Short mmCIF file of C-alpha atoms in Angstrom, two decimals:
data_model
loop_
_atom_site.label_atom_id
_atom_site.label_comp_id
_atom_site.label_asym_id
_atom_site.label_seq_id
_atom_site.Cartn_x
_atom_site.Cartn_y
_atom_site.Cartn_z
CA UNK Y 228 71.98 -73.57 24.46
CA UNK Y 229 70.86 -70.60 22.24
CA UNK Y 230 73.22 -68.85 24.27
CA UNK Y 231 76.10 -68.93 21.87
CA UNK Y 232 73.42 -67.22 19.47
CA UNK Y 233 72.88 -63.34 18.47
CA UNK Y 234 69.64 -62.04 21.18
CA UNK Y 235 67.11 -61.41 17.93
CA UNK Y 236 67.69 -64.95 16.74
CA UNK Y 237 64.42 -67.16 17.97
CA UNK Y 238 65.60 -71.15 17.51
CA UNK Y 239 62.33 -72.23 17.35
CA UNK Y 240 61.64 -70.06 14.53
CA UNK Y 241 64.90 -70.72 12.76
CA UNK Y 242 63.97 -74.34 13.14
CA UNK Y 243 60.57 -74.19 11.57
CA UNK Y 244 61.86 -72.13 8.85
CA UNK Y 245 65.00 -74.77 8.56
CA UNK Y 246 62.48 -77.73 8.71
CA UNK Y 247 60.01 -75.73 6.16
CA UNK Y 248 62.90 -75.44 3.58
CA UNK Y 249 64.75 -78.84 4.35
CA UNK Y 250 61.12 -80.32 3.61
CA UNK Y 251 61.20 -78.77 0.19
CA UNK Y 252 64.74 -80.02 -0.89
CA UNK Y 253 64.63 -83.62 0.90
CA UNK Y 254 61.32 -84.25 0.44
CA UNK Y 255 61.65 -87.29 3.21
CA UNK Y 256 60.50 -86.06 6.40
CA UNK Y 257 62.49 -88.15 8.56
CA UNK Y 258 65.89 -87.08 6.50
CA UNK Y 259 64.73 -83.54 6.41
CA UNK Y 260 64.44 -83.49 10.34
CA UNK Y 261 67.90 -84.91 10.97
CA UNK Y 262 69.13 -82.10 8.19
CA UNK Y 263 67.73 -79.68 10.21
CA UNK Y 264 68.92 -81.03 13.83
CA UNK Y 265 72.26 -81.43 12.47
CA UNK Y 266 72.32 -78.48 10.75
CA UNK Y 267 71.32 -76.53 13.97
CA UNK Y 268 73.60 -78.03 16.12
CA UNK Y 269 76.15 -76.66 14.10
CA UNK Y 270 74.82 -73.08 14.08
CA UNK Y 271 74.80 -73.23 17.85
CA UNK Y 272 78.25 -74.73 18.46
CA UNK Y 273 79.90 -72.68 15.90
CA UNK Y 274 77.51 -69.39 15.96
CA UNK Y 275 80.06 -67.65 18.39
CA UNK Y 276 83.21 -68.41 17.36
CA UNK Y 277 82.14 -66.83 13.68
CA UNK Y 278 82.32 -63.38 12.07
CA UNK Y 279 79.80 -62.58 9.84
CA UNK Y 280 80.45 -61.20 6.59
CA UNK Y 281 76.90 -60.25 5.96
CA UNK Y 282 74.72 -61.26 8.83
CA UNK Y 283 73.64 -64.56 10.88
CA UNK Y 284 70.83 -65.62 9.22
CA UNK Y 285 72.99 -65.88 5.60
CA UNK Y 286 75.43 -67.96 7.32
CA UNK Y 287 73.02 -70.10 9.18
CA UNK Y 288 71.34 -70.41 5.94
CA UNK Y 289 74.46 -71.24 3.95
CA UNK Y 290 74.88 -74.40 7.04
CA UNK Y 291 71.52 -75.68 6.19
CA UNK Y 292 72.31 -75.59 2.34
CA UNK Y 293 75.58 -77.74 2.96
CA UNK Y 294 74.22 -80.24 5.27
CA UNK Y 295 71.28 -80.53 2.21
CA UNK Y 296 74.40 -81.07 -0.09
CA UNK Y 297 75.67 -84.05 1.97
CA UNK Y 298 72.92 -85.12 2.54
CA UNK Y 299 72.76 -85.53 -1.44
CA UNK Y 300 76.25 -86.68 -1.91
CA UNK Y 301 75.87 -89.25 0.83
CA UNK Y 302 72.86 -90.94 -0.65
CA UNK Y 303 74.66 -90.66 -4.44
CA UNK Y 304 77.39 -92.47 -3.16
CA UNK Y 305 75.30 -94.80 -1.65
CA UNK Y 306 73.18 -95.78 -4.45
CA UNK Y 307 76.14 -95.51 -6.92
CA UNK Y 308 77.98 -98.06 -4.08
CA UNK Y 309 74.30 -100.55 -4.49
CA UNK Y 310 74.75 -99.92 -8.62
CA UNK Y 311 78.10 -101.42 -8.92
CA UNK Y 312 77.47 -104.20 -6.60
CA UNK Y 313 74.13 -105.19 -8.45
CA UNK Y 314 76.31 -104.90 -11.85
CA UNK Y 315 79.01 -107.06 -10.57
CA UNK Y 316 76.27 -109.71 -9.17
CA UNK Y 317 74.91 -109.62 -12.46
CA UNK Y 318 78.03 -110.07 -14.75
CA UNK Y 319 78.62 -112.94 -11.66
CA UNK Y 320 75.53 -114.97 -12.47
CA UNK Y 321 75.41 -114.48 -16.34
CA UNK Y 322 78.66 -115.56 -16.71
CA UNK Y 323 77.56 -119.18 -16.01
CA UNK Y 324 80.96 -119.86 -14.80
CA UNK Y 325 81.19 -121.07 -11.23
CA UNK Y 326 82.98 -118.62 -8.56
CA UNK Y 327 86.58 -119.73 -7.84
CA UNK Y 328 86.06 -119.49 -4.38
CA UNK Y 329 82.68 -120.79 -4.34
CA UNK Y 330 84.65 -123.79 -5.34
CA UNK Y 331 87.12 -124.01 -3.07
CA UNK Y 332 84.78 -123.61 -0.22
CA UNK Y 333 82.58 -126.23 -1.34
CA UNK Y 334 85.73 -128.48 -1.77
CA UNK Y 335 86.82 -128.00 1.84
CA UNK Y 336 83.15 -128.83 2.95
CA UNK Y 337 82.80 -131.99 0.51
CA UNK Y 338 86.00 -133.16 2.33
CA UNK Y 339 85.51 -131.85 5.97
CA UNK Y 340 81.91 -134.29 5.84
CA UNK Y 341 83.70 -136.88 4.43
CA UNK Y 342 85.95 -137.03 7.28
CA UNK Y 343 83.75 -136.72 10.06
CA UNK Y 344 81.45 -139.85 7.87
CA UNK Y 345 84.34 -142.22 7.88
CA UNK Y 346 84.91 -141.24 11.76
CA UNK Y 347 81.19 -142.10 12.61
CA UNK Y 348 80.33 -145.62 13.78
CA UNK Y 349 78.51 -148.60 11.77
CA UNK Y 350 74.98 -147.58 13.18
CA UNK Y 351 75.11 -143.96 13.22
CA UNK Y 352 75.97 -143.88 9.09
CA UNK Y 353 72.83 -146.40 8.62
CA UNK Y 354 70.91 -143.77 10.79
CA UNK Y 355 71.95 -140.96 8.66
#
């Protein structure tokens, strides 16, 4: 695999030093590991189809700092997704007014049992 990358270029040190830095910015361990694995799979797949403007390491560098930025955007999106939700449950419940279809299901129920009542025998009403 570390084929594709330049012969001075040690993964296992680029990971560490990946991990290391991912660590600082994430601050989750487990999300900081996937940064990194994702972020190294990239360098590898894409490492020999690039030309460097500067050199490797900026580049590979510049992959870890994007993948970081998703990571961020993801997890705004995310909560910001939760936030809305929460405020529409809220404005919901203190509304006080019952939920249209909240009605309408509970209508179709009401009359769905009473259906299946009238179609149940003498005893088996007593028993229920």
């Amino acid at each position: 695999m570390s084929a594709n990358l330049p012969s001075h270029i040690d993964l296992t040190k680029l990971r560490e030093i990946f991990l290391a830095l991912a660590k600082r910015r994430v601050r989750d361990e487990q999300d900081a590991e996937e940064i990194v694995q994702d972020a190294l799979m990239t360098v590898v797949e894409k490492s020999a189809s690039q030309t460097f403007e500067k050199s490797f390491l900026q580049w590979a560098f510049g992959v870890l700092r994007n993948k970081i930025g998703n990571y961020y955007q993801q997890r705004e999106r995310r909560h910001r997704t939760t936030e809305e939700m929460t405020e529409d449950t809220e404005r919901t419940l203190q509304s006080g007014l019952p939920d249209p279809l909240s009605m309408s299901t509970e209508a179709e129920l009401r009359s769905k049992i009473q259906r299946s009542w009238r179609q149940l025998g003498g005893q088996c009403r007593r028993l229920l």
